[in-house]
Short mmCIF file of C-alpha atoms and ligand atoms in Angstrom, two decimals:
data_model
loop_
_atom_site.label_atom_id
_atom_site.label_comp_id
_atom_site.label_asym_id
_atom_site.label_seq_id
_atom_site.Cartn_x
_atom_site.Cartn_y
_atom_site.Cartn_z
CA UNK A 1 0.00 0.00 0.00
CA UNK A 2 0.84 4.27 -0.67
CA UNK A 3 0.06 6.45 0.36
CA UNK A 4 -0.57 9.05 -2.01
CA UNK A 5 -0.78 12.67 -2.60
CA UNK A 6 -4.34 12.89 -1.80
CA UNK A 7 -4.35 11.44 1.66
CA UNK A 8 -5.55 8.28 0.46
CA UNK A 9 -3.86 4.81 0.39
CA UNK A 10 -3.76 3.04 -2.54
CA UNK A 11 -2.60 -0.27 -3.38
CA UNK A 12 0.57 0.11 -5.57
CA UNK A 13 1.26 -3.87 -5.93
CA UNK A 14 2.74 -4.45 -9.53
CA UNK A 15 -0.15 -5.41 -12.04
CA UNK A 16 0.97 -7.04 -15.88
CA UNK A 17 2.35 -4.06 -17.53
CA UNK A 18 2.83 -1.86 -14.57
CA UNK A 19 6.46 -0.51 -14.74
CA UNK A 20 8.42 -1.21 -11.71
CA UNK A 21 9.72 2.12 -10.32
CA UNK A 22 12.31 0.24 -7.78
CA UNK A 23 13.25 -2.59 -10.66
CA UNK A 24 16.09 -3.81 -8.78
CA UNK A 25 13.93 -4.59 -5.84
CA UNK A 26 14.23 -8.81 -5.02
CA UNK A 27 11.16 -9.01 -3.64
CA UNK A 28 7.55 -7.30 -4.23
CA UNK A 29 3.75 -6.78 -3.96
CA UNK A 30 2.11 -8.14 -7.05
CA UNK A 31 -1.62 -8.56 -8.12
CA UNK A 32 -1.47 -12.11 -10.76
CA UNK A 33 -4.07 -12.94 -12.65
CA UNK A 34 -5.51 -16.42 -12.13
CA UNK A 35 -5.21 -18.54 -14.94
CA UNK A 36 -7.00 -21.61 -13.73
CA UNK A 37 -7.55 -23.26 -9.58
CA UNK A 38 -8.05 -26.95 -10.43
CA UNK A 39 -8.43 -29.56 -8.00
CA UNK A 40 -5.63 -32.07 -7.97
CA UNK A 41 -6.86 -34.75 -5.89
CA UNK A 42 -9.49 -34.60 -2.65
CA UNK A 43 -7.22 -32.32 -0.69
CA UNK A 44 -4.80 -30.12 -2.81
CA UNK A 45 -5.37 -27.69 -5.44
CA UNK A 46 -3.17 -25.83 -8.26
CA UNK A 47 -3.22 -22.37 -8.76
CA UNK A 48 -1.50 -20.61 -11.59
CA UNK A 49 -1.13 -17.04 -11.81
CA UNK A 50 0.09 -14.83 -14.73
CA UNK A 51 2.02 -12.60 -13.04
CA UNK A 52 4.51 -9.20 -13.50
CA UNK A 53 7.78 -10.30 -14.58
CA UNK A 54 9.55 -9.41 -11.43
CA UNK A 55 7.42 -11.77 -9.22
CA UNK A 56 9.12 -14.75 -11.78
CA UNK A 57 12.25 -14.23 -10.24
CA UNK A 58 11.42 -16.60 -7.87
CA UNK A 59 13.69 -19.47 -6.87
CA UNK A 60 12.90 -22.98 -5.79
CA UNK A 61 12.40 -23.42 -1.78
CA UNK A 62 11.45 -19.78 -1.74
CA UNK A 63 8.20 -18.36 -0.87
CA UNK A 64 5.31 -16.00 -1.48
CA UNK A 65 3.05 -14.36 1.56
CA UNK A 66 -0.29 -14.62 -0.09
CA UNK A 67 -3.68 -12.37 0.39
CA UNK A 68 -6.17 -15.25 0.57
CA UNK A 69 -9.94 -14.19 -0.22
CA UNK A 70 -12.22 -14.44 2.48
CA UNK A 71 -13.97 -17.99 2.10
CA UNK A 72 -17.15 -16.59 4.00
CA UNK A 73 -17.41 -12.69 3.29
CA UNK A 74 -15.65 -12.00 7.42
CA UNK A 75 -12.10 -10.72 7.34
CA UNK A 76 -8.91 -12.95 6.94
CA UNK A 77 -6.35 -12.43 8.90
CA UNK A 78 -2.64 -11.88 7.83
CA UNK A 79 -0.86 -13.48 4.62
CA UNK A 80 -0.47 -17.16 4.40
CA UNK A 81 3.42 -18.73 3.13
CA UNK A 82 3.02 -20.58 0.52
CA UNK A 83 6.31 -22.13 -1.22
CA UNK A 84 6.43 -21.31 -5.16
CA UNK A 85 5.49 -24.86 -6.57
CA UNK A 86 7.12 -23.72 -10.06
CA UNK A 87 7.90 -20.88 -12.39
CA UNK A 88 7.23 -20.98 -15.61
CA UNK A 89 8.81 -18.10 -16.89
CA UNK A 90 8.04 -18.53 -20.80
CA UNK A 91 4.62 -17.93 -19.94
CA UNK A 92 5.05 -15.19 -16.98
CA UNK A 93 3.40 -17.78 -14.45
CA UNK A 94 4.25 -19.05 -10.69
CA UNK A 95 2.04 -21.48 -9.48
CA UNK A 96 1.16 -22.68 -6.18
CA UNK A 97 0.22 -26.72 -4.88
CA UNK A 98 -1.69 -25.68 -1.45
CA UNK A 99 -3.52 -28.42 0.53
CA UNK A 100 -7.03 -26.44 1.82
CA UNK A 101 -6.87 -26.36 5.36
CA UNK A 102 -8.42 -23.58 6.78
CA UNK A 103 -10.44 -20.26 6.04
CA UNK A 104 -7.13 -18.56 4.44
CA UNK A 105 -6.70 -21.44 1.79
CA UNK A 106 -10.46 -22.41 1.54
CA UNK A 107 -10.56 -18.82 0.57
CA UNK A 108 -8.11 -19.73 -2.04
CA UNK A 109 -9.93 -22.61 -3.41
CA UNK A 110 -12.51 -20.25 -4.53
CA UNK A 111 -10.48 -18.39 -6.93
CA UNK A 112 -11.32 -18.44 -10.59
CA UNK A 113 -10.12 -17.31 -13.73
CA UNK A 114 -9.87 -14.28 -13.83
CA UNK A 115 -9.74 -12.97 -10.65
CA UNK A 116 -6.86 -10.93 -8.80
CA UNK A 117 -5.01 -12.63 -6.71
CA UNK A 118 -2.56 -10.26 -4.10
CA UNK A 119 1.22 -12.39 -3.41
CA UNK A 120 4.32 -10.86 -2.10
CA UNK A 121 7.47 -11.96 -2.60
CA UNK A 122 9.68 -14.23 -3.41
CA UNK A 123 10.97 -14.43 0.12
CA UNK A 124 13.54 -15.95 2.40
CA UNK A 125 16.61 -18.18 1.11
CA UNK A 126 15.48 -21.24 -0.82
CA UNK A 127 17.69 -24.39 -2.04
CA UNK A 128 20.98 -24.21 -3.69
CA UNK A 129 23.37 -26.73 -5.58
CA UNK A 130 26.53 -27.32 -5.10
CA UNK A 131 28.68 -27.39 -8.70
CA UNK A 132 30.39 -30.34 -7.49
CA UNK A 133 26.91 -32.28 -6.79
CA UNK A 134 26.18 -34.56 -9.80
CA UNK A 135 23.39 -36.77 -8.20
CA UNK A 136 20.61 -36.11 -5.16
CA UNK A 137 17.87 -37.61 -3.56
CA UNK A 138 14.71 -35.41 -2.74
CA UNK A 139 12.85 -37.39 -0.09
CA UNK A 140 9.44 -35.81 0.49
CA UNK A 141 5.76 -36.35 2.38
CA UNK A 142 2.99 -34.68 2.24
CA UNK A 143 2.61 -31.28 1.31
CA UNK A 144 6.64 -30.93 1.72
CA UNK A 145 6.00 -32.39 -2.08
CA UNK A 146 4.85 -29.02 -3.56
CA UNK A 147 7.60 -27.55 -1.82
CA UNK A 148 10.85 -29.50 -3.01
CA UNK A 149 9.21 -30.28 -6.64
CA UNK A 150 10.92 -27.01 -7.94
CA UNK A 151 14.13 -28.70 -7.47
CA UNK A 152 13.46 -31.24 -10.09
CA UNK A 153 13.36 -27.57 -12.67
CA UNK A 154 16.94 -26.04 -10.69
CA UNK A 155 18.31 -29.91 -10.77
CA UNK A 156 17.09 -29.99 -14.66
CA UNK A 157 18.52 -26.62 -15.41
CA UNK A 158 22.04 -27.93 -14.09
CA UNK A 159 22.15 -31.47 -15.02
CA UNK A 160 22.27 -32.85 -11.85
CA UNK A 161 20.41 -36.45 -11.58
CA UNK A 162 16.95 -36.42 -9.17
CA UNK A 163 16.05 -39.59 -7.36
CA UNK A 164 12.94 -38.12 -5.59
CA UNK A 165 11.32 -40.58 -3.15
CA UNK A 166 7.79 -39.22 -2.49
CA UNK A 167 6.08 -40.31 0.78
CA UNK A 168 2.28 -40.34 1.10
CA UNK A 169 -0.72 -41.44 2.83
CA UNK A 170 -2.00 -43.07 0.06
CA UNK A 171 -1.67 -43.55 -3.82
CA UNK A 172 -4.50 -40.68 -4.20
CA UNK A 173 -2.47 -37.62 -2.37
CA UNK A 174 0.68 -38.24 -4.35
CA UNK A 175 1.95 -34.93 -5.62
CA UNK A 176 3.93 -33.60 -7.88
CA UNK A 177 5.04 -36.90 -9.53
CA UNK A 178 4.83 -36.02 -12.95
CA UNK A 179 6.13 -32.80 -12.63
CA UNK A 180 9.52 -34.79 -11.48
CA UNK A 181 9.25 -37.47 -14.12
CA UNK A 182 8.78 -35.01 -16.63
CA UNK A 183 12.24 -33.57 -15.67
CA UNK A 184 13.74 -36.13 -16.17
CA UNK A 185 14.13 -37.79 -12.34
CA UNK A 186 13.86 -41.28 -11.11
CA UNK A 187 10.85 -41.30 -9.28
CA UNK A 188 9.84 -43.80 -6.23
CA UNK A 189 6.61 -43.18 -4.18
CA UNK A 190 6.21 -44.78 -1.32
CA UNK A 191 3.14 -45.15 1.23
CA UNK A 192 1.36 -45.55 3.88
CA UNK A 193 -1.88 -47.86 3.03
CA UNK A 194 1.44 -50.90 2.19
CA UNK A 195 4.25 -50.03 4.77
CA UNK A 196 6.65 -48.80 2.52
CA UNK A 197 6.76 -45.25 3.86
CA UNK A 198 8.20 -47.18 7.01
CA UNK A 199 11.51 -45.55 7.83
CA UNK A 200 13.36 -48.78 7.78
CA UNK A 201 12.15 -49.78 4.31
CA UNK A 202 13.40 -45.46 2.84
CA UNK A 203 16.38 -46.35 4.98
CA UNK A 204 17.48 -49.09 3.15
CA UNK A 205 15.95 -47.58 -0.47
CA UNK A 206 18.75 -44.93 0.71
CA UNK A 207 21.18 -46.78 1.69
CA UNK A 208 21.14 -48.62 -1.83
CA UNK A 209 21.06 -44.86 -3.52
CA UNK A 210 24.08 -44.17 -1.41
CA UNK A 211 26.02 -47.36 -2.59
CA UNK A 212 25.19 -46.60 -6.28
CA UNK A 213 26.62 -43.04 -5.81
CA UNK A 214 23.79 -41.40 -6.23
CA UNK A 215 23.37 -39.57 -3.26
CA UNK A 216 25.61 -36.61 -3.39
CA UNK A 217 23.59 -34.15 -1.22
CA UNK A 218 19.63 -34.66 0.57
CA UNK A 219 17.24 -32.84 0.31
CA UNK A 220 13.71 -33.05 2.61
CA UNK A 221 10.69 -31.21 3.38
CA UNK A 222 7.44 -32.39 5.18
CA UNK A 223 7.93 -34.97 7.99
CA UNK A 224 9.97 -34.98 11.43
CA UNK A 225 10.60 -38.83 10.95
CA UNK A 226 12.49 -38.65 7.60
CA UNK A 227 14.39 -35.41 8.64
CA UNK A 228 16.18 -37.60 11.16
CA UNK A 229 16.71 -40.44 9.01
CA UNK A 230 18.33 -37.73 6.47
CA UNK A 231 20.07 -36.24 9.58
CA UNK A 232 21.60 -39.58 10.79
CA UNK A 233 22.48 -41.16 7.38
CA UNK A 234 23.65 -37.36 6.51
CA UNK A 235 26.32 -37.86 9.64
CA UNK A 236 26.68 -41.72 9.08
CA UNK A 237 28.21 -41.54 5.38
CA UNK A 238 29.16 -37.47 5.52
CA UNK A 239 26.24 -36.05 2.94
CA UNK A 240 25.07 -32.73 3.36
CA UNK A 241 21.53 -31.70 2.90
CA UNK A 242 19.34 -29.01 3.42
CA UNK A 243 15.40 -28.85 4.55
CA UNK A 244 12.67 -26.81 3.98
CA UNK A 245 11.36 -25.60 7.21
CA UNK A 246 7.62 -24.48 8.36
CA UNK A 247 6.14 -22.00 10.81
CA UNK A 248 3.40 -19.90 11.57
CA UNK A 249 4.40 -16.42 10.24
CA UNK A 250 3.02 -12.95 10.56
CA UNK A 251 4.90 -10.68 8.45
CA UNK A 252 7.39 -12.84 6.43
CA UNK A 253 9.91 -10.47 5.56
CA UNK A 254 11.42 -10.61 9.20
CA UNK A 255 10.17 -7.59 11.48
CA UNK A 256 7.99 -9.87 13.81
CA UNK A 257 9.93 -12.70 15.17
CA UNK A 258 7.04 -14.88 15.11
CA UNK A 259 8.39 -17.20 13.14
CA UNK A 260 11.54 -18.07 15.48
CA UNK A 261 12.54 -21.83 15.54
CA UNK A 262 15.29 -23.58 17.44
CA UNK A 263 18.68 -24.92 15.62
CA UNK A 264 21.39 -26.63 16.76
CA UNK A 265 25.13 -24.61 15.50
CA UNK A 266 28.49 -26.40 16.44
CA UNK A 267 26.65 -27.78 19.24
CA UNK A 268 24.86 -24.48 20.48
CA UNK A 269 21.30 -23.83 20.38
CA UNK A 270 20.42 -20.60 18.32
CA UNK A 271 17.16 -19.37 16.91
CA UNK A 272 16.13 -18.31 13.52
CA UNK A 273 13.34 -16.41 11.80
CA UNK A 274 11.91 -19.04 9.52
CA UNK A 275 11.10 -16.48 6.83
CA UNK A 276 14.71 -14.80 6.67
CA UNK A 277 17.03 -16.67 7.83
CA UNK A 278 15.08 -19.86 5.92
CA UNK A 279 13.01 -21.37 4.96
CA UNK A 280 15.58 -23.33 3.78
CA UNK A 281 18.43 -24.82 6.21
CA UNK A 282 21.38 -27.06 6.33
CA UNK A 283 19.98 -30.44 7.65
CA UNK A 284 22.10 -31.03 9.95
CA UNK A 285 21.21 -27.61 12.39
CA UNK A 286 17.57 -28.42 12.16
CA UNK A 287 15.66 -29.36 14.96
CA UNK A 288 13.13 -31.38 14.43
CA UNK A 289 9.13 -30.99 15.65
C1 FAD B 1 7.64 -21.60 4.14
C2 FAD B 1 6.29 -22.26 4.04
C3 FAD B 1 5.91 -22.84 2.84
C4 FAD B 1 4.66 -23.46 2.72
N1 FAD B 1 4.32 -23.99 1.52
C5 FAD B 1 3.13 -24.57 1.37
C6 FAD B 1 2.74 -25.12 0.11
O1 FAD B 1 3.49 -25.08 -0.87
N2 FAD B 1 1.50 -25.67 0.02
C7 FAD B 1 0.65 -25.73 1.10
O2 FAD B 1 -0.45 -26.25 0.97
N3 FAD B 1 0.99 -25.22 2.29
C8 FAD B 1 2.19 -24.65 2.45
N4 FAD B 1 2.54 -24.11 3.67
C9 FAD B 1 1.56 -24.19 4.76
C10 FAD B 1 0.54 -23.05 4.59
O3 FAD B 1 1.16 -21.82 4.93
C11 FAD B 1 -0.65 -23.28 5.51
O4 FAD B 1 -1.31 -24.45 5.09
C12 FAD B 1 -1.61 -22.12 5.46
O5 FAD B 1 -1.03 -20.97 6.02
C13 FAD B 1 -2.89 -22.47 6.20
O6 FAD B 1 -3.71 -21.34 6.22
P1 FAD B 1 -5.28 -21.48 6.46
O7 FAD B 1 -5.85 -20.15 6.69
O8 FAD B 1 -5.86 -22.27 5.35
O9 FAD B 1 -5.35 -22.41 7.73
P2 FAD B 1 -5.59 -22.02 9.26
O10 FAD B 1 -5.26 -23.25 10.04
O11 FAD B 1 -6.96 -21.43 9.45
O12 FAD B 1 -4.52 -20.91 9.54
C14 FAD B 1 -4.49 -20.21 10.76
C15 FAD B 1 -3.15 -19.51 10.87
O13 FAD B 1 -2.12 -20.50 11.04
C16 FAD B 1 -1.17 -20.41 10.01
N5 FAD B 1 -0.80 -21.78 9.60
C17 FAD B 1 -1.59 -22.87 9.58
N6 FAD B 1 -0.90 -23.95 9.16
C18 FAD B 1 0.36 -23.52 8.90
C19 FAD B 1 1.54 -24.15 8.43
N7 FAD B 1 1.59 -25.45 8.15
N8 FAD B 1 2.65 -23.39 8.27
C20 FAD B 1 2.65 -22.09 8.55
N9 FAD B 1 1.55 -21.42 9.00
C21 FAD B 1 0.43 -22.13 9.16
C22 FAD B 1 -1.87 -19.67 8.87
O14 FAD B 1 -0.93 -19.01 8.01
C23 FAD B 1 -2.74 -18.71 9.64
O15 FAD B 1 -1.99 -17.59 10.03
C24 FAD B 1 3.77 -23.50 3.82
C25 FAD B 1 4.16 -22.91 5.04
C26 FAD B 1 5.40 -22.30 5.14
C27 FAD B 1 5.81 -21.67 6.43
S1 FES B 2 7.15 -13.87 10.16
FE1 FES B 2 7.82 -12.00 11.03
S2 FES B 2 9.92 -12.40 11.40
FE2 FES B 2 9.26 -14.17 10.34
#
């Protein structure tokens, strides 16, 4: 919002065609356009937004603080994070994988083409890749999917091979498994409804990754049991790995302190704003939940 010469405020987030008078800005107020909201199974939907080209220079593991609609005509509270599920930037569109929880994303659901849609961003540090990394595995569970399936477009973009081992309740809430196929990764899912989201049975389908040499880094999002397998098998054969972290968050752009979590540095307990400092962190100074 500006306020402008008038007195009045007036919402100066960046429309299609607006030029951007502080272009070298990294982060911004936008208004997309949606482009469709389809269901993708019973409990997550996909939103894609045409948006000003500034709000593509989003990065996977980022983030966007989003101005849900109100589901029910009463007031909605505060932005919702919502990681950038990919960028498409020959078509000037970021879309979003969002799992409808409460009144901010049921608000959400209810977008349709057409309509405005407020995001600001891309915020906070998101996932990076090492030069010298050549093969990783992305080990992900529930909505942690939407979140690390941008990697399989940076991993793409720098020829680095993806195993990504998706974890779900059951074969209907598996996410984001063609996007990662369609990159070009090795794709295993893994669930819940036959055991083989058990820890010991992705233990030993990482162990195996690890003795073919194709486990140069981890990378993990979505569940406090597979963060500490990634931790321990990070320590036990000396892979690094980073993690996608989530908390409640008020502002996002780290003024609030809200968003504080506990990590563990050289064996010192510090904390960090999720939306700053994160949401992306090495593995091994996570904490888990
Ligand atoms: C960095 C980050 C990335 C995320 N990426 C995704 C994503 O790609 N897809 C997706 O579906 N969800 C994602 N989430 C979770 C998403 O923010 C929540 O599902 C959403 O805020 C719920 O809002 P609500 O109004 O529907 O639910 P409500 O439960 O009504 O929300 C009440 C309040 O709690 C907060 N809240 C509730 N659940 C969470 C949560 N898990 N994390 C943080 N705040 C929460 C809301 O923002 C709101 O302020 C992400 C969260 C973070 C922190
Ligand atoms: S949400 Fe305000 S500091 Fe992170």
């Amino acid at each position: 919002m500006a306020l402008e010469a008038s007195g009045k405020y007036t919402n100066s987030a960046l429309r299609i065609g607006d030029v951007d008078p502080y272009a070298e800005r990294k982060a911004g107020e936008f208004i997309g356009t949606v482009v469709s909201n389809a269901s993708v199974n019973d409990e997550y939907k996909h939103v894609v937004l045409k948006v000003h080209p500034h709000a593509l220079r989003a990065y996977a593991g980022q983030m966007f603080h989003l101005l849900c609609p109100s589901p029910d005509g009463a007031e909605v509270w505060m932005r919702r994070p919502m990681s950038v599920y990919r960028v498409d930037k020959a078509n000037g569109q970021i879309e979003f994988l969002y799992k409808t929880e409460g009144r901010g994303t049921l608000g959400m659901a209810k977008l349709g083409v057409g309509d405005d849609f407020n995001i600001a961003g891309p915020l906070g540090h998101g996932f990076t890749l090492e030069p010298s990394w050549k093969n990783i595995v992305v080990l992900g569970r529930g909505v942690g999917l939407a979140t690390l399936a941008p990697l399989s477009q940076l991993a793409a973009e720098q020829k680095v091979g993806v195993t990504a081992i998706l974890s779900a309740r059951h074969a209907g809430v598996v996410m984001s498994r063609d996007l990662f196929a369609g990159l070009g990764a090795r794709v295993l899912t893994v669930l819940d409804t036959d055991n083989t989201s058990a820890v010991e049975n992705v233990e030993k389908i990482v162990e195996g990754l690890i003795a073919e040499g194709k486990a140069d880094a981890f990378f993990t999002c979505g569940s406090n049991r597979l963060l500490k397998l990634m931790q321990r098998l990070g320590k036990k054969h000396n892979i690094p790995g980073q993690v996608a972290m989530e908390q409640i968050m008020v502002c996002g752009i780290g003024a609030c302190y809200v968003c504080m979590r506990t990590f563990e540095v050289d064996g010192e307990k510090v904390l960090r704003r999720v939306c700053r400092d994160g949401p992306v962190f090495n593995i091994q100074e996570a904490v888990g939940w």
